[in-house]
Short mmCIF file of C-alpha atoms and ligand atoms in Angstrom, two decimals:
data_model
loop_
_atom_site.label_atom_id
_atom_site.label_comp_id
_atom_site.label_asym_id
_atom_site.label_seq_id
_atom_site.Cartn_x
_atom_site.Cartn_y
_atom_site.Cartn_z
CA UNK A 1 215.92 -28.02 35.09
CA UNK A 2 215.76 -27.65 38.84
CA UNK A 3 213.41 -30.07 40.51
CA UNK A 4 210.66 -28.58 42.66
CA UNK A 5 211.85 -27.89 46.17
CA UNK A 6 210.08 -30.60 48.13
CA UNK A 7 209.94 -33.42 45.56
CA UNK A 8 212.75 -35.42 47.21
CA UNK A 9 211.49 -35.06 50.99
CA UNK A 10 210.71 -38.98 51.19
CA UNK A 11 214.17 -40.86 52.29
CA UNK A 12 215.71 -41.75 48.99
CA UNK A 13 217.75 -44.56 50.65
CA UNK A 14 215.17 -45.92 52.91
CA UNK A 15 213.98 -44.17 56.22
CA UNK A 16 215.63 -44.49 59.69
CA UNK A 17 214.06 -43.60 63.13
CA UNK A 18 216.70 -40.65 63.58
CA UNK A 19 216.69 -39.25 60.03
CA UNK A 20 216.42 -35.93 61.83
CA UNK A 21 217.63 -35.05 65.35
CA UNK A 22 217.30 -31.64 66.91
CA UNK A 23 218.46 -30.83 70.21
CA UNK A 24 218.34 -34.66 71.12
CA UNK A 25 214.86 -35.55 69.69
CA UNK A 26 214.59 -37.54 66.75
CA UNK A 27 212.17 -38.14 63.78
CA UNK A 28 212.07 -40.44 61.01
CA UNK A 29 211.05 -38.64 57.48
CA UNK A 30 207.72 -40.44 57.47
CA UNK A 31 207.12 -38.98 61.03
CA UNK A 32 208.33 -35.67 59.68
CA UNK A 33 205.93 -35.83 56.68
CA UNK A 34 203.05 -36.78 58.61
CA UNK A 35 203.53 -33.98 61.53
CA UNK A 36 204.38 -31.38 58.81
CA UNK A 37 201.10 -32.80 56.70
CA UNK A 38 199.04 -31.88 59.68
CA UNK A 39 200.58 -28.32 59.98
CA UNK A 40 199.88 -27.88 56.04
CA UNK A 41 196.27 -28.87 56.65
CA UNK A 42 195.70 -26.38 59.37
CA UNK A 43 197.50 -23.32 57.66
CA UNK A 44 196.76 -23.75 54.09
CA UNK A 45 195.37 -20.74 52.70
CA UNK A 46 196.93 -18.30 54.97
CA UNK A 47 199.09 -15.62 53.16
CA UNK A 48 202.26 -15.80 55.31
CA UNK A 49 202.93 -17.74 58.38
CA UNK A 50 205.59 -16.90 61.19
CA UNK A 51 207.64 -19.78 62.96
CA UNK A 52 209.21 -19.18 66.24
CA UNK A 53 212.34 -20.58 65.24
CA UNK A 54 213.79 -22.40 68.29
CA UNK A 55 216.18 -25.21 67.77
CA UNK A 56 213.51 -27.84 68.00
CA UNK A 57 212.05 -30.32 65.57
CA UNK A 58 208.84 -28.43 66.13
CA UNK A 59 210.36 -25.65 64.18
CA UNK A 60 211.33 -28.11 61.33
CA UNK A 61 207.89 -29.52 61.19
CA UNK A 62 206.37 -26.04 60.97
CA UNK A 63 208.69 -24.99 58.17
CA UNK A 64 208.20 -28.29 56.29
CA UNK A 65 204.51 -27.90 56.96
CA UNK A 66 204.29 -24.35 55.50
CA UNK A 67 206.33 -25.20 52.56
CA UNK A 68 203.97 -28.48 51.66
CA UNK A 69 201.12 -25.71 52.03
CA UNK A 70 202.98 -23.15 49.88
CA UNK A 71 202.55 -20.57 52.47
CA UNK A 72 205.61 -18.41 52.71
CA UNK A 73 207.58 -18.79 56.19
CA UNK A 74 208.78 -16.07 58.29
CA UNK A 75 211.30 -17.54 61.00
CA UNK A 76 211.40 -15.15 64.03
CA UNK A 77 214.34 -15.48 66.33
CA UNK A 78 213.24 -17.10 69.53
CA UNK A 79 215.02 -14.53 71.82
CA UNK A 80 213.69 -11.34 69.97
CA UNK A 81 212.25 -8.86 72.30
CA UNK A 82 209.08 -7.17 71.36
CA UNK A 83 210.21 -4.47 69.12
CA UNK A 84 212.15 -6.74 66.68
CA UNK A 85 209.44 -9.41 67.04
CA UNK A 86 206.47 -7.19 66.32
CA UNK A 87 208.24 -5.37 63.47
CA UNK A 88 208.82 -8.83 61.73
CA UNK A 89 205.28 -9.91 62.26
CA UNK A 90 203.35 -6.69 61.29
CA UNK A 91 205.79 -6.00 58.35
CA UNK A 92 205.58 -9.63 57.03
CA UNK A 93 201.77 -9.55 57.16
CA UNK A 94 201.95 -13.01 59.09
CA UNK A 95 198.56 -14.24 59.95
CA UNK A 96 199.83 -17.04 62.21
CA UNK A 97 202.49 -17.67 64.60
CA UNK A 98 203.54 -21.39 64.72
CA UNK A 99 205.43 -22.56 67.77
CA UNK A 100 206.28 -25.45 69.71
CA UNK A 101 204.63 -26.58 73.05
CA UNK A 102 206.93 -24.84 75.58
CA UNK A 103 207.07 -21.89 73.48
CA UNK A 104 203.44 -21.21 73.10
CA UNK A 105 203.37 -20.68 76.76
CA UNK A 106 205.96 -17.99 76.50
CA UNK A 107 204.11 -16.14 73.61
CA UNK A 108 200.74 -16.39 75.05
CA UNK A 109 199.16 -12.96 74.96
CA UNK A 110 202.33 -11.05 73.87
CA UNK A 111 202.53 -11.81 70.15
CA UNK A 112 200.25 -9.40 67.90
CA UNK A 113 198.91 -12.30 65.86
CA UNK A 114 196.99 -15.81 67.00
CA UNK A 115 199.62 -18.38 68.10
CA UNK A 116 199.09 -22.20 66.70
CA UNK A 117 200.81 -24.82 68.48
CA UNK A 118 202.72 -27.48 66.43
CA UNK A 119 202.31 -31.05 67.51
CA UNK A 120 205.10 -33.68 66.76
CA UNK A 121 202.54 -36.50 67.23
CA UNK A 122 200.08 -35.10 64.84
CA UNK A 123 199.75 -36.95 61.39
CA UNK A 124 197.96 -36.02 58.14
CA UNK A 125 198.86 -36.94 54.52
CA UNK A 126 199.34 -33.99 52.40
CA UNK A 127 198.94 -34.72 48.44
CA UNK A 128 198.36 -31.41 46.74
CA UNK A 129 200.76 -30.64 44.09
CA UNK A 130 204.03 -28.68 44.60
CA UNK A 131 203.38 -25.02 44.70
CA UNK A 132 204.73 -22.94 41.86
CA UNK A 133 208.64 -22.70 42.03
CA UNK A 134 208.57 -18.80 41.44
CA UNK A 135 206.35 -18.16 44.87
CA UNK A 136 207.90 -17.42 48.04
CA UNK A 137 209.35 -19.77 50.24
CA UNK A 138 210.77 -17.59 52.78
CA UNK A 139 210.46 -14.06 53.92
CA UNK A 140 213.85 -13.64 55.84
CA UNK A 141 214.52 -10.61 57.99
CA UNK A 142 217.76 -9.01 57.72
CA UNK A 143 219.63 -5.90 58.93
CA UNK A 144 220.30 -2.90 56.51
CA UNK A 145 222.77 -0.28 57.59
CA UNK A 146 220.02 1.80 59.04
CA UNK A 147 216.62 1.43 60.36
CA UNK A 148 214.52 -1.90 61.08
CA UNK A 149 215.33 -5.14 59.15
CA UNK A 150 213.99 -5.67 55.82
CA UNK A 151 212.15 -8.86 54.84
CA UNK A 152 214.31 -10.78 51.84
CA UNK A 153 211.71 -12.71 49.60
CA UNK A 154 213.40 -16.08 48.67
CA UNK A 155 211.61 -18.07 46.14
CA UNK A 156 211.46 -22.01 46.08
CA UNK A 157 213.39 -21.85 42.76
CA UNK A 158 216.04 -19.93 44.51
CA UNK A 159 216.28 -22.44 47.36
CA UNK A 160 216.26 -25.56 45.17
CA UNK A 161 218.78 -24.22 42.62
CA UNK A 162 221.12 -23.30 45.48
CA UNK A 163 220.93 -26.39 47.23
CA UNK A 164 221.69 -28.38 44.41
CA UNK A 165 224.74 -26.15 43.41
CA UNK A 166 226.19 -26.94 46.72
CA UNK A 167 225.45 -30.46 46.78
CA UNK A 168 227.35 -30.65 43.72
CA UNK A 169 230.22 -28.69 44.83
CA UNK A 170 230.39 -30.53 48.10
CA UNK A 171 229.59 -33.96 46.78
CA UNK A 172 226.88 -33.94 49.49
CA UNK A 173 224.74 -37.14 49.54
CA UNK A 174 222.02 -39.33 51.08
CA UNK A 175 225.27 -41.29 52.46
CA UNK A 176 226.17 -38.27 54.69
CA UNK A 177 225.47 -37.10 58.10
CA UNK A 178 225.11 -33.46 58.52
CA UNK A 179 225.97 -31.79 61.82
CA UNK A 180 225.47 -28.33 63.03
CA UNK A 181 223.99 -26.22 65.70
CA UNK A 182 223.31 -23.13 63.97
CA UNK A 183 220.09 -20.93 64.68
CA UNK A 184 216.96 -21.76 62.54
CA UNK A 185 216.13 -18.51 61.50
CA UNK A 186 218.77 -17.68 58.89
CA UNK A 187 220.19 -18.79 55.73
CA UNK A 188 223.13 -20.72 57.02
CA UNK A 189 221.11 -22.88 59.64
CA UNK A 190 217.65 -23.14 58.06
CA UNK A 191 217.87 -23.16 54.55
CA UNK A 192 221.48 -24.96 54.00
CA UNK A 193 221.37 -26.78 57.30
CA UNK A 194 217.84 -28.16 57.29
CA UNK A 195 216.37 -28.26 54.01
CA UNK A 196 219.62 -28.95 52.43
CA UNK A 197 219.80 -32.20 54.38
CA UNK A 198 216.19 -33.07 53.64
CA UNK A 199 216.54 -32.03 49.76
CA UNK A 200 219.68 -34.34 49.60
CA UNK A 201 218.43 -37.01 51.74
CA UNK A 202 221.46 -37.19 54.28
CA UNK A 203 220.62 -37.55 57.93
CA UNK A 204 220.66 -34.28 60.15
CA UNK A 205 222.04 -34.00 63.70
CA UNK A 206 221.40 -30.48 64.92
CA UNK A 207 223.21 -30.40 68.28
CA UNK A 208 221.06 -27.34 69.56
CA UNK A 209 223.94 -25.16 70.29
CA UNK A 210 227.23 -25.32 68.16
CA UNK A 211 229.49 -26.17 70.81
CA UNK A 212 232.80 -28.03 70.34
CA UNK A 213 231.81 -30.82 72.58
CA UNK A 214 228.37 -31.30 71.03
CA UNK A 215 229.94 -31.54 67.60
CA UNK A 216 232.81 -34.10 68.60
CA UNK A 217 230.10 -36.23 70.02
CA UNK A 218 227.69 -36.22 66.95
CA UNK A 219 229.82 -38.35 64.56
CA UNK A 220 229.07 -36.78 61.34
CA UNK A 221 230.50 -36.91 57.74
CA UNK A 222 229.67 -33.30 57.08
CA UNK A 223 229.66 -30.29 59.49
CA UNK A 224 228.70 -26.86 59.17
CA UNK A 225 229.94 -24.01 61.14
CA UNK A 226 230.53 -20.06 61.36
CA UNK A 227 234.04 -19.20 61.99
CA UNK A 228 233.39 -18.48 65.71
CA UNK A 229 232.52 -22.00 66.09
CA UNK A 230 235.43 -23.27 64.43
CA UNK A 231 237.63 -20.83 66.34
CA UNK A 232 236.06 -22.59 69.64
CA UNK A 233 236.60 -26.09 68.16
CA UNK A 234 240.29 -25.31 67.45
CA UNK A 235 240.76 -24.09 71.14
CA UNK A 236 239.54 -27.48 72.28
CA UNK A 237 241.75 -29.98 70.71
CA UNK A 238 240.33 -32.90 71.78
CA UNK A 239 236.90 -31.90 70.36
CA UNK A 240 238.78 -30.88 67.02
CA UNK A 241 240.77 -34.23 66.66
CA UNK A 242 237.38 -36.05 66.86
CA UNK A 243 236.32 -34.46 63.79
CA UNK A 244 239.20 -35.95 62.08
CA UNK A 245 236.77 -38.80 60.70
CA UNK A 246 234.55 -36.33 58.90
CA UNK A 247 234.80 -35.74 55.13
CA UNK A 248 234.15 -32.25 54.96
CA UNK A 249 234.22 -29.12 57.37
CA UNK A 250 232.52 -26.29 55.91
CA UNK A 251 232.90 -22.52 57.39
CA UNK A 252 230.75 -19.48 56.32
CA UNK A 253 228.85 -16.29 57.15
CA UNK A 254 231.89 -14.48 58.13
CA UNK A 255 235.56 -14.56 57.24
CA UNK A 256 237.41 -17.57 58.53
CA UNK A 257 240.79 -16.28 59.99
CA UNK A 258 243.75 -18.13 58.53
CA UNK A 259 245.19 -19.12 61.77
CA UNK A 260 241.89 -21.28 62.46
CA UNK A 261 241.94 -22.61 58.88
CA UNK A 262 245.59 -23.81 59.73
CA UNK A 263 244.85 -25.07 63.08
CA UNK A 264 241.79 -26.88 61.91
CA UNK A 265 243.93 -28.62 59.39
CA UNK A 266 246.66 -29.36 61.86
CA UNK A 267 244.26 -30.99 64.31
CA UNK A 268 241.87 -32.62 62.03
CA UNK A 269 243.89 -33.35 58.94
CA UNK A 270 241.11 -31.55 57.06
CA UNK A 271 241.38 -28.22 55.18
CA UNK A 272 238.09 -26.76 55.60
CA UNK A 273 235.93 -25.58 52.92
CA UNK A 274 234.89 -21.87 52.68
CA UNK A 275 231.93 -20.59 51.29
CA UNK A 276 230.54 -17.03 50.89
CA UNK A 277 226.93 -16.11 50.79
CA UNK A 278 224.07 -13.57 51.94
CA UNK A 279 220.43 -13.75 52.97
CA UNK A 280 219.72 -12.01 49.72
CA UNK A 281 221.55 -14.28 47.26
CA UNK A 282 222.05 -17.38 49.40
CA UNK A 283 225.24 -19.15 48.91
CA UNK A 284 227.17 -18.12 45.77
CA UNK A 285 230.85 -18.85 45.95
CA UNK A 286 232.62 -21.75 47.53
CA UNK A 287 235.70 -24.30 47.51
CA UNK A 288 235.06 -27.58 46.45
CA UNK A 289 235.02 -31.22 47.85
CA UNK A 290 237.13 -32.13 44.86
CA UNK A 291 239.29 -28.86 44.47
CA UNK A 292 241.97 -26.71 46.20
CA UNK A 293 241.16 -25.01 49.67
CA UNK A 294 243.24 -21.94 50.47
CA UNK A 295 243.06 -19.76 53.54
CA UNK A 296 241.28 -16.55 53.06
CA UNK A 297 239.69 -17.67 49.91
CA UNK A 298 235.94 -18.71 49.28
CA UNK A 299 236.81 -20.24 45.74
CA UNK A 300 234.73 -20.10 42.87
CA UNK A 301 231.12 -19.27 41.90
CA UNK A 302 228.69 -22.47 42.33
CA UNK A 303 226.91 -23.78 39.51
CA UNK A 304 224.50 -20.93 37.56
CA UNK A 305 226.15 -17.98 39.44
CA UNK A 306 228.38 -15.36 37.60
CA UNK A 307 230.32 -12.73 39.41
CA UNK A 308 232.17 -9.55 38.66
CA UNK A 309 233.82 -6.96 40.68
CA UNK A 310 233.18 -3.05 40.23
CA UNK A 311 236.54 -1.67 40.80
CA UNK A 312 237.63 1.88 40.10
CA UNK A 313 239.91 2.33 37.15
CA UNK A 314 243.16 0.24 37.78
CA UNK A 315 242.11 -1.29 41.06
CA UNK A 316 241.87 -4.81 41.76
CA UNK A 317 239.33 -4.71 44.54
CA UNK A 318 235.86 -3.41 44.41
CA UNK A 319 232.36 -4.27 45.13
CA UNK A 320 231.31 -8.01 44.49
CA UNK A 321 228.18 -8.17 42.16
CA UNK A 322 226.57 -11.11 41.01
CA UNK A 323 223.66 -12.61 39.18
CA UNK A 324 222.17 -16.10 38.67
CA UNK A 325 218.85 -18.31 39.88
CA UNK A 326 219.60 -17.88 43.69
CA UNK A 327 218.96 -14.41 44.06
CA UNK A 328 215.84 -13.21 45.95
CA UNK A 329 212.91 -11.55 44.50
CA UNK A 330 213.51 -8.00 46.37
CA UNK A 331 212.59 -6.75 49.84
CA UNK A 332 208.94 -7.25 50.86
CA UNK A 333 207.09 -3.93 50.42
CA UNK A 334 210.32 -1.71 49.70
CA UNK A 335 210.49 -1.27 46.03
CA UNK A 336 213.25 1.63 46.36
CA UNK A 337 215.52 -0.57 48.67
CA UNK A 338 215.14 -3.45 45.87
CA UNK A 339 216.03 -1.22 43.10
CA UNK A 340 218.87 0.18 45.10
CA UNK A 341 220.35 -3.15 45.62
CA UNK A 342 220.75 -3.81 41.87
CA UNK A 343 223.14 -2.02 39.03
CA UNK A 344 221.51 -0.54 36.36
CA UNK A 345 222.15 -3.62 34.15
CA UNK A 346 220.59 -5.97 36.77
CA UNK A 347 223.34 -7.47 38.75
CA UNK A 348 223.00 -7.68 42.55
CA UNK A 349 225.21 -5.16 44.62
CA UNK A 350 226.59 -7.27 47.68
CA UNK A 351 228.08 -4.34 49.50
CA UNK A 352 231.17 -6.72 50.09
CA UNK A 353 234.43 -5.76 48.75
CA UNK A 354 236.30 -8.49 47.00
CA UNK A 355 239.11 -9.48 44.60
CA UNK A 356 239.15 -12.25 41.90
CA UNK A 357 242.62 -13.84 41.52
CA UNK A 358 243.59 -14.82 38.16
CA UNK A 359 242.51 -18.53 38.74
CA UNK A 360 238.96 -17.19 39.46
CA UNK A 361 239.33 -17.73 43.29
CA UNK A 362 237.57 -15.05 45.22
CA UNK A 363 238.83 -13.18 48.16
CA UNK A 364 236.28 -11.45 50.35
CA UNK A 365 238.20 -8.29 51.66
CA UNK A 366 235.75 -6.47 53.86
CA UNK A 367 232.49 -4.67 53.92
CA UNK A 368 231.74 -1.37 52.01
CA UNK A 369 229.77 0.14 54.89
CA UNK A 370 231.11 0.56 58.52
CA UNK A 371 227.43 0.42 59.56
CA UNK A 372 227.17 -3.36 58.45
CA UNK A 373 228.42 -5.63 61.48
CA UNK A 374 229.08 -9.40 61.44
CA UNK A 375 229.38 -10.70 65.09
CA UNK A 376 229.53 -14.32 65.48
CA UNK A 377 228.20 -14.82 61.84
CA UNK A 378 225.25 -12.55 62.75
CA UNK A 379 224.62 -9.44 60.42
CA UNK A 380 223.54 -6.51 62.36
CA UNK A 381 222.80 -3.01 61.21
CA UNK A 382 224.33 -0.08 63.29
CA UNK A 383 221.40 1.71 62.88
CA UNK A 384 218.95 -0.67 64.36
CA UNK A 385 221.08 -0.92 67.76
CA UNK A 386 221.52 2.76 67.66
CA UNK A 387 217.73 3.37 67.35
CA UNK A 388 217.26 0.61 70.33
CA UNK A 389 219.64 2.56 72.50
CA UNK A 390 218.19 6.10 71.62
CA UNK A 391 214.65 4.47 72.91
CA UNK A 392 216.01 4.51 76.27
CA UNK A 393 214.96 7.87 77.95
CA UNK A 394 218.65 8.42 79.66
CA UNK A 395 220.29 8.17 76.33
CA UNK A 396 220.68 11.30 74.16
CA UNK A 397 223.18 10.32 71.27
CA UNK A 398 224.59 6.75 70.34
CA UNK A 399 226.75 5.47 67.89
CA UNK A 400 227.39 1.70 67.27
CA UNK A 401 230.41 0.11 65.41
CA UNK A 402 231.85 -3.34 64.89
CA UNK A 403 235.09 -3.68 66.66
CA UNK A 404 237.60 -6.22 65.61
CA UNK A 405 237.15 -9.42 68.15
CA UNK A 406 239.37 -12.60 68.00
CA UNK A 407 236.37 -14.94 68.61
CA UNK A 408 233.45 -13.10 67.30
CA UNK A 409 234.98 -11.38 64.28
CA UNK A 410 233.60 -8.16 65.44
CA UNK A 411 231.96 -7.27 68.58
CA UNK A 412 229.15 -4.51 68.93
CA UNK A 413 230.39 -1.65 70.80
CA UNK A 414 228.16 1.54 71.50
CA UNK A 415 229.23 4.89 72.30
CA UNK A 416 226.58 7.03 74.04
CA UNK A 417 225.86 10.34 75.60
CA UNK A 418 223.85 9.36 78.49
CA UNK A 419 222.90 10.41 82.20
CA UNK A 420 222.44 8.03 85.09
CA UNK A 421 222.74 4.91 83.52
CA UNK A 422 225.16 1.94 83.57
CA UNK A 423 226.68 -0.44 80.95
CA UNK A 424 224.94 -3.41 81.86
CA UNK A 425 221.60 -1.87 82.11
CA UNK A 426 221.87 -0.56 78.50
CA UNK A 427 223.50 -3.82 77.26
CA UNK A 428 220.26 -5.62 78.80
CA UNK A 429 217.98 -2.90 77.37
CA UNK A 430 218.80 -3.59 73.89
CA UNK A 431 218.93 -7.48 74.51
CA UNK A 432 215.36 -7.24 75.75
CA UNK A 433 214.12 -5.08 72.98
CA UNK A 434 215.70 -6.76 69.89
CA UNK A 435 217.45 -10.02 69.74
CA UNK A 436 219.99 -10.96 72.47
CA UNK A 437 222.68 -11.31 69.73
CA UNK A 438 222.23 -7.57 68.75
CA UNK A 439 223.03 -6.36 72.11
CA UNK A 440 226.34 -4.45 72.48
CA UNK A 441 229.19 -6.22 74.44
CA UNK A 442 230.57 -2.81 75.60
CA UNK A 443 229.23 0.39 76.06
CA UNK A 444 231.53 3.59 76.24
CA UNK A 445 230.24 6.70 77.86
CA UNK A 446 231.25 10.13 75.93
CA UNK A 447 230.64 13.53 76.70
CA UNK A 448 229.68 14.08 72.97
CA UNK A 449 229.88 12.13 69.79
CA UNK A 450 232.72 13.39 67.27
CA UNK A 451 230.92 15.20 64.60
CA UNK A 452 232.13 16.94 61.12
CA UNK A 453 231.34 20.56 60.29
CA UNK A 454 228.01 19.53 59.08
CA UNK A 455 227.15 18.05 62.42
CA UNK A 456 227.28 14.32 61.14
CA UNK A 457 228.87 11.68 63.54
CA UNK A 458 232.12 10.58 62.50
CA UNK A 459 232.50 6.91 63.51
CA UNK A 460 236.28 6.84 62.41
CA UNK A 461 237.07 9.57 64.94
CA UNK A 462 235.70 7.57 68.06
CA UNK A 463 238.09 6.42 70.51
CA UNK A 464 239.58 2.96 70.58
CA UNK A 465 236.90 0.44 71.93
C1 LIG B 1 223.82 -12.88 77.23
N1 LIG B 1 222.66 -13.73 77.21
C2 LIG B 1 221.60 -12.89 77.61
C3 LIG B 1 222.36 -11.50 77.85
N2 LIG B 1 223.64 -11.58 77.50
N3 LIG B 1 220.39 -13.00 77.66
C4 LIG B 1 219.81 -11.82 78.18
N4 LIG B 1 220.13 -10.65 78.18
C5 LIG B 1 221.47 -10.50 78.16
N5 LIG B 1 222.05 -9.28 78.40
C6 LIG B 1 222.57 -15.06 76.96
C7 LIG B 1 222.05 -15.34 75.51
O1 LIG B 1 220.66 -15.41 75.50
C8 LIG B 1 222.48 -17.06 75.61
O2 LIG B 1 221.83 -17.77 76.26
C9 LIG B 1 223.82 -16.95 76.36
O3 LIG B 1 223.72 -15.60 77.16
C10 LIG B 1 225.18 -16.76 75.40
O4 LIG B 1 224.86 -15.91 74.46
P1 LIG B 1 226.05 -15.32 73.50
O5 LIG B 1 227.07 -14.88 74.32
O6 LIG B 1 225.34 -14.10 72.87
O7 LIG B 1 226.47 -16.31 72.65
P2 LIG B 1 227.87 -16.26 72.11
O8 LIG B 1 228.59 -17.62 72.67
O9 LIG B 1 228.16 -15.11 71.69
O10 LIG B 1 227.48 -17.00 70.68
C11 LIG B 1 228.33 -17.53 69.69
C12 LIG B 1 227.72 -18.15 68.62
C13 LIG B 1 226.63 -17.59 67.85
C14 LIG B 1 228.55 -18.53 67.55
C15 LIG B 1 227.10 -19.51 69.31
O11 LIG B 1 227.03 -15.98 67.81
C16 LIG B 1 225.81 -18.10 66.86
O12 LIG B 1 225.10 -19.17 67.03
N6 LIG B 1 226.19 -17.59 65.55
C17 LIG B 1 225.68 -18.14 64.18
C18 LIG B 1 225.14 -16.91 63.55
C19 LIG B 1 224.52 -17.17 62.08
O13 LIG B 1 223.92 -18.64 61.97
N7 LIG B 1 224.69 -16.71 61.10
C20 LIG B 1 224.26 -17.13 59.65
C21 LIG B 1 223.81 -15.94 59.08
S1 LIG B 1 223.10 -16.47 57.42
P3 LIG B 1 221.32 -19.32 75.81
O14 LIG B 1 220.57 -19.83 77.04
O15 LIG B 1 220.88 -19.40 74.55
O16 LIG B 1 222.96 -19.98 75.83
C22 LIG B 1 224.55 -15.88 56.50
C23 LIG B 1 224.48 -16.37 55.16
C24 LIG B 1 225.82 -17.13 55.04
O17 LIG B 1 225.42 -15.13 57.05
O18 LIG B 1 226.72 -16.99 54.22
O19 LIG B 1 225.68 -18.29 55.75
P1 LIG B 2 223.70 -12.40 55.75
O1 LIG B 2 223.00 -11.61 55.20
O2 LIG B 2 223.37 -12.59 57.38
O3 LIG B 2 223.60 -13.54 55.38
O4 LIG B 2 225.23 -11.76 55.79
C1 LIG B 2 225.60 -11.90 54.73
C2 LIG B 2 227.05 -11.31 54.61
O5 LIG B 2 228.03 -12.13 55.33
C3 LIG B 2 227.91 -11.15 53.42
O6 LIG B 2 227.50 -9.90 52.88
C4 LIG B 2 229.25 -11.09 54.01
O7 LIG B 2 229.84 -9.71 54.32
C5 LIG B 2 229.35 -12.17 54.85
N1 LIG B 2 229.87 -13.25 54.57
C6 LIG B 2 229.41 -14.53 54.38
N2 LIG B 2 230.11 -15.51 54.02
C7 LIG B 2 231.39 -14.89 54.09
C8 LIG B 2 232.72 -15.31 53.97
N3 LIG B 2 232.77 -16.74 53.69
N4 LIG B 2 233.96 -14.68 54.11
C9 LIG B 2 233.54 -13.35 54.43
N5 LIG B 2 232.33 -12.72 54.56
C10 LIG B 2 231.26 -13.59 54.53
#
């Protein structure tokens, strides 16, 4: 039986003043629980609450407060422009937007819901019983291939089951210090990187930004990063060497290039752990602290997860499908999209193409759809960026792809048919409407998009980026 999500929030091995450090500001667990209790008291009964998820202790307090109160949390990227932010707030039905002090000023008068300021110094005891494990902990907005992001409903049970499975695979205990600097609005940084540390009881140092220098200075035993972060670490050998005292370096959210794996081993003496996951499933496949780690492989399913490959007759690779207790409860208000993400016999269709080796190790080979881009570990739907570009009056047609990129894995490249506008202006236009990370890094201007006889744009025929 999985223990309820928040049962173990009190410090198992005794409290310390810097149990949680985010961007240089620290809280003890007692302070965190007190401030979160005050948030819980203020928002109890709300149907859904949004949190402006900047990398601050206020974000952690807001999220823990909502989880104490049993109010589902919708993290909002702090740099999201009005188009993306208003979609998330309206679609989720959030009644309130929680934000730290500096952020409140930035939001004032702009957001379409009431903004509530989170105060680290507030204290209230919260002693209500743990909410139903089947209730939603999070509504995480995530991109599909077309249209606006959908809200994935993640239950408390799914989060608890996943964190326990990962703690077992990585031998993650209260003796660890977890270090990372990932955004607090996605599974990697928020669910694993904050709730994981709180559930296991380890210290957490969030570096604000995931820079090599900040990782090197943090002195952790366990580090999380997306491949872009590890690529930057190995390009800074002094920073990389400073990580040789760590117990485990974990990479996920996108494929870790084999040369980066090898450079990490060479510079730190540590073979990185690779793990695979998705917003809709949480982290489902991983190599282990006590097992083999192989470049290009994400290992075996974690406890409770079963996987299979839906391959054509005779083929070894095909769509990875899975089932288990960490799966989501569907997309909010989108029964058709939810149904479409499952097979007839109830397995989740990841949309990733994979192979399973005879010894059970999984290799992720690619994505089924060209319209799902992974850039710097962020998942970006081509359709959402195309729609943003088409909102500009000068743009007549737009096609967006993820072009291979050494540092980001893929970089967003936009091909447009447009009059009287320059590249940077269009990049800034998208950055201001959506989140900054969804901006094209390059724009190519064409006289017309390549199309087939039916008039459908043919992305495979676009000129090289
Ligand atoms: C640049 N900036 C702009 C801009 N261009 N601002 C406004 N308009 C423009 N046109 C600013 C940015 O806001 C930022 O400011 C700065 O420039 C640098 O931005 P960037 O160039 O986009 O950053 P970059 O170096 O490319 O970021 C790399 C990165 C980032 C690795 C740090 O991609 C990242 O954090 N990735 C993590 C994604 C992640 O966590 N994914 C997990 C998904 S969950 P400033 O002030 O902010 O510096 C998942 C499940 C699983 O996948 O398996 O884990
Ligand atoms: P997101 O929904 O942002 O969590 O992105 C999920 C997607 O990230 C998956 O469907 C994969 O395409 C990709 N992904 C996550 N981890 C890995 C990994 N270790 N190797 C390759 N791809 C990964």
